[in-house]
């Protein structure tokens, strides 16, 4: 079946001397693998178009009995070129792309996640300042979109909070062993992420140690609720970003 749709490139790996295997999030078929034959050759029509993080309008041959589909045409809807010039944005982008790849199963169509990813990549590429806090915000939003969102069960937003891994609640007291007390800044950040859609969340003054700890807590939450959830390879890039933002 010839399919014309929009895709987001999550990952690219070399295949033989002249081709790539792409892992993409497809609006039509969910997470699938595409082979871009000959795309490394300078005169190939796909040359220079394929980049991790780019949003493309594509045509591919789809057969549900095949694990890898054949990409035949592609044009750029939003280029990831901007991320090559801005290390901070690239660090956040790669972390989010890897997270997306774990939240969507193969051939699973997830329209809300695709819409979030499509909007997020373009917003991140054009943002005035890509702060590290963007990543835990994306974690919280993607948990919500995936149906495992955190729930604030406190009586007032002013109360210090615990993140309870098993229940997913943000509570005023511990609910068990897998419960982590949040710092004042972490509490404010999570509160803003859950209740408001405002860029003011990125002005919360999280120290690097607080930021790393919050990301780790949220990863533990995903690991508990998402089967097969793994540590991200892109975390080393994110760590370098934190060193630039002392």
Coordinates of C-alpha atoms in Angstrom, one line a residue, residues 22 90 104 128 190 228 232 242:
X22 CA 15.1 5.2 10.1
X90 CA 19.8 19.4 20.7
X104 CA 5.0 4.3 21.6
X128 CA 14.5 32.0 22.6
X190 CA 5.6 19.9 39.3
X228 CA 10.5 -2.5 29.1
X232 CA 18.3 6.8 27.8
X242 CA 23.8 20.8 32.7

